[in-house]
Tab-separated table of C-alpha atoms and ligand atoms in Angstrom:
chain	number	residue	atom	x	y	z
A	8	MET	CA	-14.841	2.156	12.450
A	9	LYS	CA	-13.406	0.255	9.525
A	10	ILE	CA	-10.268	2.180	8.591
A	11	GLY	CA	-7.880	1.722	5.660
A	12	PHE	CA	-4.365	3.113	6.306
A	13	ILE	CA	-1.951	3.611	3.401
A	14	GLY	CA	1.713	4.471	4.080
A	15	LEU	CA	3.009	2.674	7.163
A	16	GLY	CA	6.371	4.417	7.570
A	17	ASN	CA	7.916	6.233	10.553
A	18	MET	CA	4.753	8.280	11.100
A	19	GLY	CA	2.023	6.088	9.583
A	20	ALA	CA	2.914	2.887	11.452
A	21	PRO	CA	2.459	4.273	14.984
A	22	MET	CA	-0.641	6.237	13.906
A	23	ALA	CA	-2.256	3.062	12.501
A	24	ARG	CA	-1.260	1.116	15.633
A	25	ASN	CA	-2.867	3.715	17.890
A	26	LEU	CA	-6.140	3.524	15.926
A	27	ALA	CA	-6.122	-0.281	16.237
A	28	LYS	CA	-5.309	-0.069	19.959
A	29	ALA	CA	-8.339	2.205	20.413
A	30	GLY	CA	-10.545	-0.583	19.068
A	31	HIS	CA	-10.925	0.349	15.404
A	32	GLU	CA	-10.676	-2.275	12.686
A	33	VAL	CA	-7.567	-1.146	10.765
A	34	THR	CA	-6.381	-2.538	7.424
A	35	GLY	CA	-2.935	-1.304	6.338
A	36	TYR	CA	-1.158	-1.105	2.985
A	37	ASP	CA	2.418	-0.142	2.166
A	38	THR	CA	4.572	-0.864	-0.894
A	39	ALA	CA	7.298	-1.965	1.539
A	40	GLU	CA	6.915	-5.126	3.595
A	41	VAL	CA	5.427	-3.850	6.866
A	42	VAL	CA	3.821	-6.000	9.549
A	43	LEU	CA	2.044	-4.243	12.398
A	44	GLU	CA	0.507	-5.771	15.463
A	45	GLY	CA	-3.272	-5.419	15.452
A	46	VAL	CA	-3.368	-4.150	11.846
A	47	ARG	CA	-4.652	-6.435	9.064
A	48	LYS	CA	-2.367	-6.404	6.031
A	49	ALA	CA	-3.821	-5.597	2.592
A	50	GLY	CA	-2.156	-6.735	-0.641
A	51	SER	CA	-3.282	-3.729	-2.697
A	52	ILE	CA	-4.634	-0.203	-2.387
A	53	ALA	CA	-8.079	-1.424	-3.505
A	54	GLU	CA	-8.098	-4.005	-0.710
A	55	ALA	CA	-7.235	-1.317	1.847
A	56	VAL	CA	-10.050	0.900	0.562
A	57	ARG	CA	-13.062	-1.284	-0.319
A	58	GLY	CA	-15.726	-1.336	2.412
A	59	MET	CA	-13.871	1.218	4.604
A	60	GLU	CA	-15.583	4.122	6.371
A	61	VAL	CA	-12.362	6.134	6.456
A	62	VAL	CA	-9.139	5.864	4.430
A	63	ILE	CA	-6.042	7.644	5.777
A	64	THR	CA	-2.815	8.209	3.834
A	65	MET	CA	0.633	9.106	5.260
A	66	LEU	CA	2.976	9.252	2.261
A	67	PRO	CA	6.292	10.892	1.309
A	68	ASN	CA	5.301	13.582	-1.224
A	69	GLY	CA	2.668	15.212	-3.435
A	70	ALA	CA	3.323	13.093	-6.554
A	71	ILE	CA	2.838	9.848	-4.624
A	72	VAL	CA	-0.230	11.238	-2.821
A	73	ARG	CA	-1.832	12.202	-6.173
A	74	ALA	CA	-1.164	8.748	-7.663
A	75	VAL	CA	-2.395	6.826	-4.606
A	76	HIS	CA	-5.522	8.995	-4.235
A	77	ALA	CA	-6.439	8.405	-7.895
A	78	ASP	CA	-6.532	4.677	-7.041
A	79	ILE	CA	-8.401	5.285	-3.777
A	80	VAL	CA	-11.328	7.159	-5.334
A	81	GLY	CA	-11.698	4.367	-7.900
A	82	ALA	CA	-12.170	1.759	-5.180
A	83	ALA	CA	-13.905	3.696	-2.377
A	84	ASP	CA	-17.500	3.181	-1.192
A	85	PRO	CA	-19.766	6.248	-1.606
A	86	GLU	CA	-19.715	6.971	2.171
A	87	THR	CA	-15.935	6.812	2.579
A	88	LEU	CA	-14.058	9.774	4.076
A	89	ILE	CA	-10.549	10.218	2.653
A	90	VAL	CA	-7.936	11.866	4.892
A	91	ASP	CA	-4.430	12.752	3.717
A	92	CYS	CA	-2.088	13.348	6.669
A	93	SER	CA	1.107	13.652	4.552
A	94	THR	CA	2.913	16.991	4.281
A	95	VAL	CA	2.575	18.024	0.627
A	96	ASP	CA	2.267	21.140	-1.545
A	97	VAL	CA	-1.020	23.042	-1.404
A	98	GLU	CA	-1.661	22.386	-5.112
A	99	SER	CA	-1.475	18.604	-4.686
A	100	ALA	CA	-3.702	18.845	-1.615
A	101	ARG	CA	-6.324	20.750	-3.603
A	102	ALA	CA	-5.984	18.340	-6.560
A	103	VAL	CA	-6.748	15.290	-4.413
A	104	HIS	CA	-9.715	17.097	-2.796
A	105	GLN	CA	-11.030	17.657	-6.332
A	106	LEU	CA	-10.584	13.982	-7.188
A	107	ALA	CA	-12.664	13.053	-4.137
A	108	GLU	CA	-15.283	15.701	-4.816
A	109	LYS	CA	-15.751	14.501	-8.400
A	110	ALA	CA	-16.344	10.993	-7.034
A	111	GLY	CA	-18.836	12.380	-4.467
A	112	LEU	CA	-16.572	11.555	-1.504
A	113	LEU	CA	-15.753	13.593	1.599
A	114	SER	CA	-12.068	14.479	2.019
A	115	LEU	CA	-9.647	16.281	4.346
A	116	ASP	CA	-6.041	17.444	4.156
A	117	ALA	CA	-4.683	16.992	7.667
A	118	PRO	CA	-0.903	17.337	7.979
A	119	ALA	CA	0.484	16.688	11.430
A	120	SER	CA	3.141	18.220	13.606
A	121	GLY	CA	4.779	16.556	16.573
A	122	GLY	CA	7.135	14.153	14.782
A	123	THR	CA	7.560	10.429	15.315
A	124	GLY	CA	7.505	10.879	19.116
A	125	GLY	CA	4.102	12.542	18.847
A	126	ALA	CA	2.889	9.815	16.488
A	127	GLU	CA	3.945	7.091	18.959
A	128	ALA	CA	2.434	8.870	21.954
A	129	GLY	CA	-0.758	9.895	20.136
A	130	THR	CA	-0.055	13.567	20.839
A	131	LEU	CA	0.153	14.981	17.289
A	132	THR	CA	-1.423	18.292	16.304
A	133	PHE	CA	-3.486	18.116	13.103
A	134	MET	CA	-4.066	21.132	10.856
A	135	VAL	CA	-7.135	20.342	8.837
A	136	GLY	CA	-8.652	21.606	5.579
A	137	GLY	CA	-12.014	20.537	4.145
A	138	SER	CA	-15.747	20.798	4.755
A	139	ASP	CA	-17.429	20.914	8.182
A	140	ALA	CA	-19.094	17.558	7.499
A	141	ALA	CA	-15.774	15.911	6.637
A	142	PHE	CA	-14.076	17.424	9.708
A	143	ALA	CA	-16.897	16.226	11.987
A	144	LYS	CA	-16.506	12.673	10.676
A	145	GLY	CA	-12.701	12.658	10.997
A	146	ARG	CA	-12.453	14.356	14.376
A	147	PRO	CA	-12.771	11.248	16.610
A	148	LEU	CA	-9.782	9.725	14.805
A	149	PHE	CA	-7.669	12.883	15.200
A	150	ASP	CA	-8.483	12.711	18.912
A	151	ILE	CA	-6.929	9.221	19.055
A	152	MET	CA	-3.841	9.959	16.939
A	153	GLY	CA	-3.300	13.408	18.412
A	154	GLN	CA	-4.099	15.852	21.178
A	155	LYS	CA	-5.337	18.715	19.033
A	156	ALA	CA	-7.039	19.163	15.655
A	157	VAL	CA	-7.605	22.652	14.275
A	158	HIS	CA	-10.090	23.085	11.427
A	159	CYS	CA	-8.211	25.729	9.423
A	160	GLY	CA	-10.663	26.207	6.548
A	161	ALA	CA	-11.530	24.783	3.150
A	162	ALA	CA	-9.535	22.384	0.936
A	163	GLY	CA	-5.757	22.920	1.279
A	164	ALA	CA	-6.004	25.109	4.400
A	165	GLY	CA	-4.346	22.447	6.575
A	166	GLN	CA	-1.281	22.288	4.317
A	167	ALA	CA	-1.222	26.094	4.104
A	168	ALA	CA	-1.175	26.365	7.915
A	169	LYS	CA	1.570	23.753	8.219
A	170	ILE	CA	3.961	25.397	5.733
A	171	CYS	CA	3.369	28.890	7.147
A	172	ASN	CA	4.104	27.618	10.656
A	173	ASN	CA	7.223	25.763	9.569
A	174	MET	CA	8.483	28.763	7.617
A	175	ILE	CA	8.370	30.756	10.875
A	176	LEU	CA	10.176	27.893	12.606
A	177	GLY	CA	12.964	27.642	9.992
A	178	ILE	CA	13.568	31.394	9.975
A	179	SER	CA	13.433	31.710	13.764
A	180	MET	CA	15.803	28.768	14.344
A	181	ILE	CA	18.405	30.330	12.048
A	182	GLY	CA	17.942	33.678	13.848
A	183	VAL	CA	18.487	32.087	17.265
A	184	CYS	CA	21.559	30.163	16.039
A	185	GLU	CA	23.065	33.331	14.543
A	186	ALA	CA	22.460	35.181	17.836
A	187	PHE	CA	24.327	32.476	19.814
A	188	HIS	CA	27.125	32.556	17.221
A	189	LEU	CA	27.410	36.345	17.484
A	190	ALA	CA	27.331	36.100	21.292
A	191	ASP	CA	30.271	33.642	21.128
A	192	ARG	CA	32.277	36.016	18.946
A	193	LEU	CA	31.520	38.926	21.294
A	194	GLY	CA	32.632	36.924	24.326
A	195	LEU	CA	29.104	36.903	25.749
A	196	ASP	CA	28.309	33.813	27.817
A	197	ARG	CA	25.654	31.598	26.137
A	198	GLN	CA	23.758	31.143	29.397
A	199	ALA	CA	23.615	34.922	29.892
A	200	MET	CA	22.406	35.363	26.306
A	201	PHE	CA	19.675	32.755	26.952
A	202	ASP	CA	18.652	34.255	30.313
A	203	VAL	CA	18.182	37.674	28.745
A	204	ALA	CA	16.719	36.812	25.318
A	205	SER	CA	14.376	34.051	26.537
A	206	THR	CA	12.659	36.543	28.828
A	207	SER	CA	12.879	39.512	26.463
A	208	SER	CA	11.552	40.396	23.043
A	209	GLY	CA	13.842	37.805	21.420
A	210	SER	CA	11.916	34.965	23.071
A	211	CYS	CA	10.432	32.382	20.728
A	212	TRP	CA	9.851	28.617	20.587
A	213	SER	CA	13.226	27.973	18.871
A	214	LEU	CA	15.025	29.620	21.808
A	215	ASN	CA	12.814	28.999	24.835
A	216	THR	CA	11.643	25.428	24.177
A	217	TYR	CA	14.084	23.942	21.654
A	218	CYS	CA	17.289	25.808	22.490
A	219	PRO	CA	19.997	24.943	19.889
A	220	ALA	CA	22.865	25.529	22.365
A	221	PRO	CA	23.858	22.394	24.342
A	222	GLY	CA	23.609	22.716	28.122
A	223	VAL	CA	21.525	25.866	27.909
A	224	GLY	CA	17.746	26.036	28.429
A	225	PRO	CA	15.483	22.986	28.604
A	226	LYS	CA	16.668	19.589	27.301
A	227	SER	CA	16.602	19.518	23.500
A	228	PRO	CA	18.274	17.595	20.628
A	229	ALA	CA	21.325	19.876	21.131
A	230	ASP	CA	21.877	17.965	24.400
A	231	ASN	CA	21.797	14.661	22.498
A	232	ASP	CA	24.491	15.434	19.902
A	233	TYR	CA	21.811	16.930	17.610
A	234	LYS	CA	20.159	13.586	16.898
A	235	PRO	CA	16.698	14.423	15.504
A	236	GLY	CA	14.168	15.537	16.794
A	237	PHE	CA	13.176	17.205	13.613
A	238	ALA	CA	15.715	16.349	10.921
A	239	ALA	CA	17.258	19.138	8.817
A	240	GLU	CA	16.111	17.434	5.587
A	241	LEU	CA	12.478	17.500	6.774
A	242	MET	CA	12.825	21.210	7.493
A	243	LEU	CA	14.264	21.633	3.991
A	244	LYS	CA	11.264	19.766	2.536
A	245	ASP	CA	8.834	22.097	4.336
A	246	LEU	CA	10.777	25.243	3.344
A	247	ASP	CA	10.770	24.049	-0.282
A	248	LEU	CA	6.982	23.634	-0.030
A	249	SER	CA	6.587	27.146	1.378
A	250	GLN	CA	8.693	28.552	-1.490
A	251	ALA	CA	6.634	26.652	-4.078
A	252	ALA	CA	3.483	28.097	-2.483
A	253	ALA	CA	4.982	31.602	-2.363
A	254	GLN	CA	5.795	31.449	-6.067
A	255	GLU	CA	2.386	30.074	-6.932
A	256	SER	CA	0.556	32.744	-4.915
A	257	GLY	CA	2.907	35.675	-5.564
A	258	ALA	CA	3.714	36.148	-1.849
A	259	ALA	CA	6.956	37.963	-0.958
A	260	THR	CA	8.868	35.649	1.402
A	261	GLU	CA	12.490	36.797	1.193
A	262	MET	CA	13.439	35.461	4.629
A	263	GLY	CA	11.721	32.160	3.859
A	264	ARG	CA	13.734	31.861	0.658
A	265	HIS	CA	16.959	32.642	2.466
A	266	ALA	CA	16.144	30.075	5.166
A	267	ARG	CA	15.465	27.471	2.447
A	268	ASP	CA	18.843	28.225	0.817
A	269	ILE	CA	20.646	27.913	4.162
A	270	TYR	CA	18.997	24.533	4.940
A	271	LYS	CA	19.619	23.319	1.368
A	272	ALA	CA	23.351	24.050	1.680
A	273	PHE	CA	23.401	22.521	5.180
A	274	VAL	CA	21.691	19.287	4.067
A	275	GLU	CA	23.378	18.847	0.686
A	276	GLU	CA	26.944	19.859	1.436
A	277	GLY	CA	27.165	20.935	5.081
A	278	GLY	CA	26.843	17.558	6.816
A	279	GLY	CA	23.303	18.347	7.951
A	280	ARG	CA	21.535	15.255	6.598
A	281	GLY	CA	20.320	13.075	9.470
A	282	ARG	CA	21.040	15.780	12.036
A	283	ASP	CA	18.538	17.874	13.935
A	284	PHE	CA	17.582	21.165	12.273
A	285	SER	CA	18.991	23.073	15.282
A	286	ALA	CA	22.512	21.812	14.380
A	287	ILE	CA	22.810	24.957	12.240
A	288	LEU	CA	24.440	26.424	15.389
A	289	GLU	CA	27.174	23.776	15.318
A	290	LYS	CA	27.740	24.532	11.620
A	291	LEU	CA	28.100	28.269	12.325
A	292	THR	CA	30.420	27.570	15.266
A	293	ASN	CA	32.678	25.158	13.350
A	294	GLY	CA	32.514	27.070	10.060
B	1	NAD	P1	8.444	7.373	5.637
B	1	NAD	O1	9.281	7.433	4.417
B	1	NAD	O2	8.977	6.721	6.870
B	1	NAD	O3	7.040	6.630	5.285
B	1	NAD	C1	6.387	6.705	4.067
B	1	NAD	C2	5.829	5.318	3.760
B	1	NAD	O4	5.062	5.372	2.545
B	1	NAD	C3	6.931	4.272	3.517
B	1	NAD	O5	6.718	3.159	4.380
B	1	NAD	C4	6.774	3.896	2.042
B	1	NAD	O6	7.103	2.527	1.766
B	1	NAD	C5	5.295	4.172	1.824
B	1	NAD	N1	4.943	4.373	0.421
B	1	NAD	C6	5.619	5.069	-0.533
B	1	NAD	N2	4.941	5.032	-1.697
B	1	NAD	C7	3.831	4.289	-1.479
B	1	NAD	C8	2.728	3.903	-2.290
B	1	NAD	N3	2.661	4.266	-3.575
B	1	NAD	N4	1.758	3.142	-1.741
B	1	NAD	C9	1.826	2.779	-0.427
B	1	NAD	N5	2.833	3.101	0.392
B	1	NAD	C10	3.821	3.864	-0.130
B	1	NAD	O7	8.001	8.876	5.932
B	1	NAD	P2	7.385	9.481	7.306
B	1	NAD	O8	8.479	10.037	8.140
B	1	NAD	O9	6.441	8.488	7.888
B	1	NAD	O10	6.600	10.733	6.729
B	1	NAD	C11	5.356	10.606	6.066
B	1	NAD	C12	4.788	11.978	5.826
B	1	NAD	O11	4.636	12.668	7.075
B	1	NAD	C13	5.674	12.886	4.956
B	1	NAD	O12	4.845	13.627	4.093
B	1	NAD	C14	6.389	13.749	5.974
B	1	NAD	O13	6.761	15.012	5.441
B	1	NAD	C15	5.319	13.908	7.023
B	1	NAD	N6	5.815	14.215	8.378
B	1	NAD	C16	6.885	13.535	8.886
B	1	NAD	C17	7.328	13.835	10.167
B	1	NAD	C18	8.505	13.105	10.776
B	1	NAD	O14	9.018	13.572	11.800
B	1	NAD	N7	8.935	11.974	10.216
B	1	NAD	C19	6.677	14.824	10.925
B	1	NAD	C20	5.561	15.463	10.396
B	1	NAD	C21	5.141	15.146	9.112
């Protein structure tokens, strides 16, 4: 396929490279100077879009996605599928679907989880919103960039799934960190706490798979001085998105709001920027 790829950052660059490696003809565009092996460089958005069967974007936020997609629909061929893989607010996702629909183009919102490691290895999970026809056309590309693509529903459903999942993750990581902190204060050995809770009703991904206590459980960023992994500021971004969506939809998400406030304080004044999101345990331990 002829693929245009816009946004060649930490995630987009390896995703575009994997598509090229799989034999697709990839043309890339980024406002920064980025050179990628096997990817033809475009000098403008229009050049990365004209004549393409699929255009993929992987950009920082909703405002940039809206602006870039307005340019994309102006330059796209009638058969082009537009796929936004960025993590953005549900409203922006729906707005860019509408832009595409008005121009008669197929579109998908398809945020990814799995981080830069997953992007490099081609093992991302995509959560996808849009029509059946659009999903069918995009699927072979998700299979190259990732290991799983779930069609979650209509426009915006992919972003909705991503922020709901990450709200669970943020809340559960704080819960696990607080439990280890309480165990410390009670003189309970961390390993004993893990052995019990990881096989009891306290078990969850944040404890069993991504344990925030160094030297306990499987290897995780805690064992690498909390180098991300999944950076605290990215968790804050996703928790902010879930709070924006909760306000918009009138959903009661008290724990989600509290988790957002905790990550905001951690990132902005608690030394959390650039550290893994599980380093909340270190913060609790050191005060
Ligand atoms: P990044 O900042 O490394 O990359 C974004 C790229 O977009 C940059 O290269 C930037 O120059 C480019 N860009 C900005 N404005 C542009 C424009 N107008 N036109 C063209 N290019 C433009 O960010 P990233 O880590 O690659 O993340 C991208 C998206 O993926 C974000 O929405 C993020 O939330 C999401 N995400 C990131 C991770 C992760 O672990 N990094 C995991 C899952 C999802």
